[in-house]
mmCIF file of C-alpha atoms in Angstrom:
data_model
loop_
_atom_site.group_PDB
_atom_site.id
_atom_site.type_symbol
_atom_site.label_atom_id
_atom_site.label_comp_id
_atom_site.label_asym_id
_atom_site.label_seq_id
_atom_site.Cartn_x
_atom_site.Cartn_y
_atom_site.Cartn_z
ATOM 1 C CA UNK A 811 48.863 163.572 79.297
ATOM 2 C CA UNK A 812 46.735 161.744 81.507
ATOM 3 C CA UNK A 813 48.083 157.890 81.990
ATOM 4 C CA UNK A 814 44.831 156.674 83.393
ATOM 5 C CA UNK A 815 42.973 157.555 80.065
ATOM 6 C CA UNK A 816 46.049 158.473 77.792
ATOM 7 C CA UNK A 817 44.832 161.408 76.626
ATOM 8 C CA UNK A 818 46.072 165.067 76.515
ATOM 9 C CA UNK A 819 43.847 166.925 78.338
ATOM 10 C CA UNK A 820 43.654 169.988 80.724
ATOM 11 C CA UNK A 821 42.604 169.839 84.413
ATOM 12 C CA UNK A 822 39.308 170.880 85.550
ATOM 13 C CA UNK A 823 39.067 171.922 89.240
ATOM 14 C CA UNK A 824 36.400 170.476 91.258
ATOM 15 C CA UNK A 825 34.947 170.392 94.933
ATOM 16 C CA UNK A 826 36.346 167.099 96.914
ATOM 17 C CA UNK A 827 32.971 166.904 98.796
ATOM 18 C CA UNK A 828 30.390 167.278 95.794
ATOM 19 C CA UNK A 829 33.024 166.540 92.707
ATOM 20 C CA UNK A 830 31.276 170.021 90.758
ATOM 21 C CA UNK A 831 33.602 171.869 88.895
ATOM 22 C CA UNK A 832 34.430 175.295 90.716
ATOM 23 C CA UNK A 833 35.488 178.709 89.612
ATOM 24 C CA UNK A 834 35.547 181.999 91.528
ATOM 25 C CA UNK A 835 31.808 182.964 90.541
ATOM 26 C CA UNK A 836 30.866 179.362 92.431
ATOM 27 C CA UNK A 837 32.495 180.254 95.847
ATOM 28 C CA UNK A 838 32.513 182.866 98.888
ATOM 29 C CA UNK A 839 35.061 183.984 100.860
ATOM 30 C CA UNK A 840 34.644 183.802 104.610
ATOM 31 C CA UNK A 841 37.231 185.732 106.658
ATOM 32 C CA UNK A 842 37.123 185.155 110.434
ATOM 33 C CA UNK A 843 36.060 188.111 112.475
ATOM 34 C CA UNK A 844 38.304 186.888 115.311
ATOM 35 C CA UNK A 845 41.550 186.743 113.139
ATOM 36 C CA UNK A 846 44.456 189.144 113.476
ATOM 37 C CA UNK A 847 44.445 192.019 110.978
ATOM 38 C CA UNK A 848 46.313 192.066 107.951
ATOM 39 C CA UNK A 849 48.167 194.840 109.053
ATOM 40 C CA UNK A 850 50.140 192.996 111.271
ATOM 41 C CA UNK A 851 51.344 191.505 107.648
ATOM 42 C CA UNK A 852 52.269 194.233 106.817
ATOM 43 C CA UNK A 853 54.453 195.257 109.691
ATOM 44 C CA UNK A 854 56.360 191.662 109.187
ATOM 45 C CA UNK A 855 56.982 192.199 105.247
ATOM 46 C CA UNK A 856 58.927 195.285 103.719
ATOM 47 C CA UNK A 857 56.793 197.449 101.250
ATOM 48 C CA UNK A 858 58.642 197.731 98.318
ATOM 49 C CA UNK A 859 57.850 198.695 94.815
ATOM 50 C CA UNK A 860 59.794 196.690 92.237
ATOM 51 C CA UNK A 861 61.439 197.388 88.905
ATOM 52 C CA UNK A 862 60.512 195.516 86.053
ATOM 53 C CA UNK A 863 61.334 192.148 85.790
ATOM 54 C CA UNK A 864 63.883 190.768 83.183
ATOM 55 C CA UNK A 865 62.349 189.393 80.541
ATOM 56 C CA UNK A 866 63.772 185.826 80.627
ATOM 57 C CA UNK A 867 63.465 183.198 77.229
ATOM 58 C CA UNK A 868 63.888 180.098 78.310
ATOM 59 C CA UNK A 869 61.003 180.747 81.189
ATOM 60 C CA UNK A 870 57.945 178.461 80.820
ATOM 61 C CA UNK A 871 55.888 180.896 82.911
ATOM 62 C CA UNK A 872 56.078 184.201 81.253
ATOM 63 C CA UNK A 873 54.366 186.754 83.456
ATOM 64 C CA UNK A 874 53.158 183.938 86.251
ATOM 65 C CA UNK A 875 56.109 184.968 88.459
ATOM 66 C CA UNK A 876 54.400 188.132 88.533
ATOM 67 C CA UNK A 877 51.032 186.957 89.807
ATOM 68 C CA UNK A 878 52.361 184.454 92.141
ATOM 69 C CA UNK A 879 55.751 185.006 92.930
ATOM 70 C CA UNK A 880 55.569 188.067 95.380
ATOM 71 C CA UNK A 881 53.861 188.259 98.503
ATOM 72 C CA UNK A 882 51.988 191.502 97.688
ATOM 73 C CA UNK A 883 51.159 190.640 94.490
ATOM 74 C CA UNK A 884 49.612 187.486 95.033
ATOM 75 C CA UNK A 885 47.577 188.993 98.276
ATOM 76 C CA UNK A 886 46.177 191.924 95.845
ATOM 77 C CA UNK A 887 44.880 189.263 93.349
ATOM 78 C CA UNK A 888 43.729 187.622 95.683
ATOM 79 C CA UNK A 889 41.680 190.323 97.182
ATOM 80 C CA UNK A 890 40.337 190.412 93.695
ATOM 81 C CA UNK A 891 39.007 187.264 93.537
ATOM 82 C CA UNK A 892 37.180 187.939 96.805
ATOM 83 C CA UNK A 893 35.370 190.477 94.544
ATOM 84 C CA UNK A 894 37.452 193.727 95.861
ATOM 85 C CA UNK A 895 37.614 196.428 92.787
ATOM 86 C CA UNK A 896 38.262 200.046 94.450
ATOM 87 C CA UNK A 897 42.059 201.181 95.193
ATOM 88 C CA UNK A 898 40.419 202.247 99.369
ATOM 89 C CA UNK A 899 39.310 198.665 99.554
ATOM 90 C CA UNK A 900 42.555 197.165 98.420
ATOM 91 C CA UNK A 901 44.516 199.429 101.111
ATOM 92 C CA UNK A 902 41.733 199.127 103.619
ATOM 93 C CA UNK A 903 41.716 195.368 103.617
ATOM 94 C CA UNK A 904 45.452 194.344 103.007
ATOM 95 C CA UNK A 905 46.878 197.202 104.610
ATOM 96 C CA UNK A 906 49.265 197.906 102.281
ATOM 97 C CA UNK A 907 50.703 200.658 101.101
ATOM 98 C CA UNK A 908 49.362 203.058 98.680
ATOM 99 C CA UNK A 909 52.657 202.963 96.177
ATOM 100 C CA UNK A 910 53.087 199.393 96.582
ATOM 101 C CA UNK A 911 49.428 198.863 95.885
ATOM 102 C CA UNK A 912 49.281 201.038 92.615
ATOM 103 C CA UNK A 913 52.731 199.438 91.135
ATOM 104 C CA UNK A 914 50.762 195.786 91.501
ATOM 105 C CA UNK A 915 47.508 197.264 90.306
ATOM 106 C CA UNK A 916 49.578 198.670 87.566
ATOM 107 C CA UNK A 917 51.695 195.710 86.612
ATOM 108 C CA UNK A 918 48.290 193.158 86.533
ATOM 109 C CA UNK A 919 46.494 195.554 84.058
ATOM 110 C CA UNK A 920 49.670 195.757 82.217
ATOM 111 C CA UNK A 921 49.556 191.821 82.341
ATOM 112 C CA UNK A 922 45.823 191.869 81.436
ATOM 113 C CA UNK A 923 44.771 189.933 84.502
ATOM 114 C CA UNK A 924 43.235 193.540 85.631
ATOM 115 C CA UNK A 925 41.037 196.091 83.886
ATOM 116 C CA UNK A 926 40.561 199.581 84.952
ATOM 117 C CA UNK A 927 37.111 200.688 84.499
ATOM 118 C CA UNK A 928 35.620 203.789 83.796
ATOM 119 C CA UNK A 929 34.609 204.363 87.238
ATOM 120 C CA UNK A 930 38.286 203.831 88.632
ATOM 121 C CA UNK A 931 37.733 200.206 89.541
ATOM 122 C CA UNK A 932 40.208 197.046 89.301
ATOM 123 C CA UNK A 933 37.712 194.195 87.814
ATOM 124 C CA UNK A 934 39.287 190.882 87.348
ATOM 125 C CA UNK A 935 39.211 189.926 83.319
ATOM 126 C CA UNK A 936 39.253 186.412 81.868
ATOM 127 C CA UNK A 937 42.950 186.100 82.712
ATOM 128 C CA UNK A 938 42.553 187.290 86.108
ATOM 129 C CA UNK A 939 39.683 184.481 86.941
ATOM 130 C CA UNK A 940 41.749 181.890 85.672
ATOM 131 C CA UNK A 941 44.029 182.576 88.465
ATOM 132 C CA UNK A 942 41.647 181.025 90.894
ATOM 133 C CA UNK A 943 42.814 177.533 91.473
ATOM 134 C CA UNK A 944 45.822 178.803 92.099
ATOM 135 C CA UNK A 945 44.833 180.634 94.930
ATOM 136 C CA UNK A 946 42.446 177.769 95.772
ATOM 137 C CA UNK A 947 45.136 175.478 95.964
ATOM 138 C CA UNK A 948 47.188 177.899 98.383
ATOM 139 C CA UNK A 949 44.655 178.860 100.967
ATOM 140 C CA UNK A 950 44.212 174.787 101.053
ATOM 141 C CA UNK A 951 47.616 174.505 101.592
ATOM 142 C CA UNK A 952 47.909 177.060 103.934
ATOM 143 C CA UNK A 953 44.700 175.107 106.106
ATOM 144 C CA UNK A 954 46.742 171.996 105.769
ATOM 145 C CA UNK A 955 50.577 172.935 106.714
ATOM 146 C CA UNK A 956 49.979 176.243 108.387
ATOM 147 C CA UNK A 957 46.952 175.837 110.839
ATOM 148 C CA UNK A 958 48.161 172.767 112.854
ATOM 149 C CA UNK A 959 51.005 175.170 114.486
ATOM 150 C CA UNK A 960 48.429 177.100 116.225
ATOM 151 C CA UNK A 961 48.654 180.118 113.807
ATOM 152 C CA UNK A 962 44.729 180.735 113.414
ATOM 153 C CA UNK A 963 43.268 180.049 109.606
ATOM 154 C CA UNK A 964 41.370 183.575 108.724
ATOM 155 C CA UNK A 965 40.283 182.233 105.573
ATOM 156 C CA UNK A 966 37.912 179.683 104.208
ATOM 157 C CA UNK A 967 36.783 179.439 100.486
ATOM 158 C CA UNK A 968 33.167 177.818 100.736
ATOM 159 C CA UNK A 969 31.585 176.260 97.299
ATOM 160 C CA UNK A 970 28.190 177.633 97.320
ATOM 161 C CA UNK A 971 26.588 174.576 96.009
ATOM 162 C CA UNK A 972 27.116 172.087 98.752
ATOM 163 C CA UNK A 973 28.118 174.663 101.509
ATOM 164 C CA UNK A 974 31.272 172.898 102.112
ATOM 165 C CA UNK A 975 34.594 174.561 102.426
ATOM 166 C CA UNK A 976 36.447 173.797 99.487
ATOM 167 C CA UNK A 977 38.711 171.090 99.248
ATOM 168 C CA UNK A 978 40.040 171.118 95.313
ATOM 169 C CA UNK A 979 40.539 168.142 93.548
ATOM 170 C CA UNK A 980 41.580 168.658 90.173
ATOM 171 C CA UNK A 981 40.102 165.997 87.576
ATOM 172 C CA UNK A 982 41.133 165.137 83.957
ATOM 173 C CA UNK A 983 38.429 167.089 81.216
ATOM 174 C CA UNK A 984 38.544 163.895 79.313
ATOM 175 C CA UNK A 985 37.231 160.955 81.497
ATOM 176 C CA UNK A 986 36.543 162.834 84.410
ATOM 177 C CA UNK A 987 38.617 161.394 86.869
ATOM 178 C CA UNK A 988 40.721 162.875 89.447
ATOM 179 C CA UNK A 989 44.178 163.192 88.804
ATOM 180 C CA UNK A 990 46.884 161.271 91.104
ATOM 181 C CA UNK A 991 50.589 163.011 91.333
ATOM 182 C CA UNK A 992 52.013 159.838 89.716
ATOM 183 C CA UNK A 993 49.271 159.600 86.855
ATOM 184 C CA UNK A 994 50.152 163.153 84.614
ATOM 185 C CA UNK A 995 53.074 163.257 81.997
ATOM 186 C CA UNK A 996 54.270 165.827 79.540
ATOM 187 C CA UNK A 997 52.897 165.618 76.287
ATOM 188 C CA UNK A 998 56.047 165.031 74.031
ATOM 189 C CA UNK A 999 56.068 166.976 71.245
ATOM 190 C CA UNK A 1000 56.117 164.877 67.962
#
């Protein structure tokens, strides 16, 4: 529920600089040439395959844990919203390796967030897209709390429609306004 309007409503995420709504077809990913590798990632994290998850019933995010919750996981969707599809581009660019990578792949077309085409590709389904301001949100984050320590930022979303890097704001459908932390409630059920 949205206090400033008090309506239920979902959020729509927009560009800070131009205030368009944004999706993954609307941006490019930029990744510095001058940025360490992703293998050295990989060197710092364990590669581990995982069993499958408990399924729990009181969780109010079945499946998201999946997407988001694990380091590889999220890095392999987010490869696919950069527009990678084929299993040598996955490895290639997140140097990962290739079990790990084929029990994520596995797992998100299990989930539906991937298909497998008929050529052997990964392509991201309707699910899968809707996963973008999450990852949005974290590269954001990740310019904000992670780049002032000197570690280098290898990553910049860019909205193609004002050229800026993207800076999400996240507005109410209903009157269009831009949601403050304070001004969202749950909807109580009646």
């Amino acid at each position: 529920m949205h206090r400033d309007c008090g309506r239920p409503t979902r959020v729509r995420v927009c560009c800070a600089a131009c205030g368009g709504a944004v999706g993954p077809r609307d941006t490019d990913v930029e990744r510095e040439p001058w940025a360490p590798g992703l293998d050295l990632l990989a060197r710092r994290h364990p590669r581990r395959t995982r069993g499958t998850l408990p399924v729990d019933p009181l969780s109010f995010l079945p499946g998201a844990m999946e997407i988001i919750g694990d380091r590889w996981g999220a890095a392999v969707l987010g490869a696919a919203l950069t527009g990678i599809r084929a299993f040598t581009c996955f490895a290639h660019e997140l140097a990962i390796s290739p079990e790990v990578l084929s029990d994520r792949l596995r797992r998100f077309v299990a989930l539906g967030v991937l298909s497998r085409s008929g050529d052997g590709e990964y392509r991201l389904t309707d699910k899968g897209r809707a996963s973008f301001p999450i990852h949005a949100c974290l590269v954001e984050w990740s310019h904000r709390w992670c780049g002032g320590d000197g570690a280098p930022i290898d990553l910049t979303i860019r909205h193609r429609a004002c050229g800026q890097p993207l800076c999400v704001r996240l507005d109410c459908e209903q009157c269009g306004r831009a949601f403050a932390r304070d001004s969202v409630s749950p909807v109580r059920p009646r």
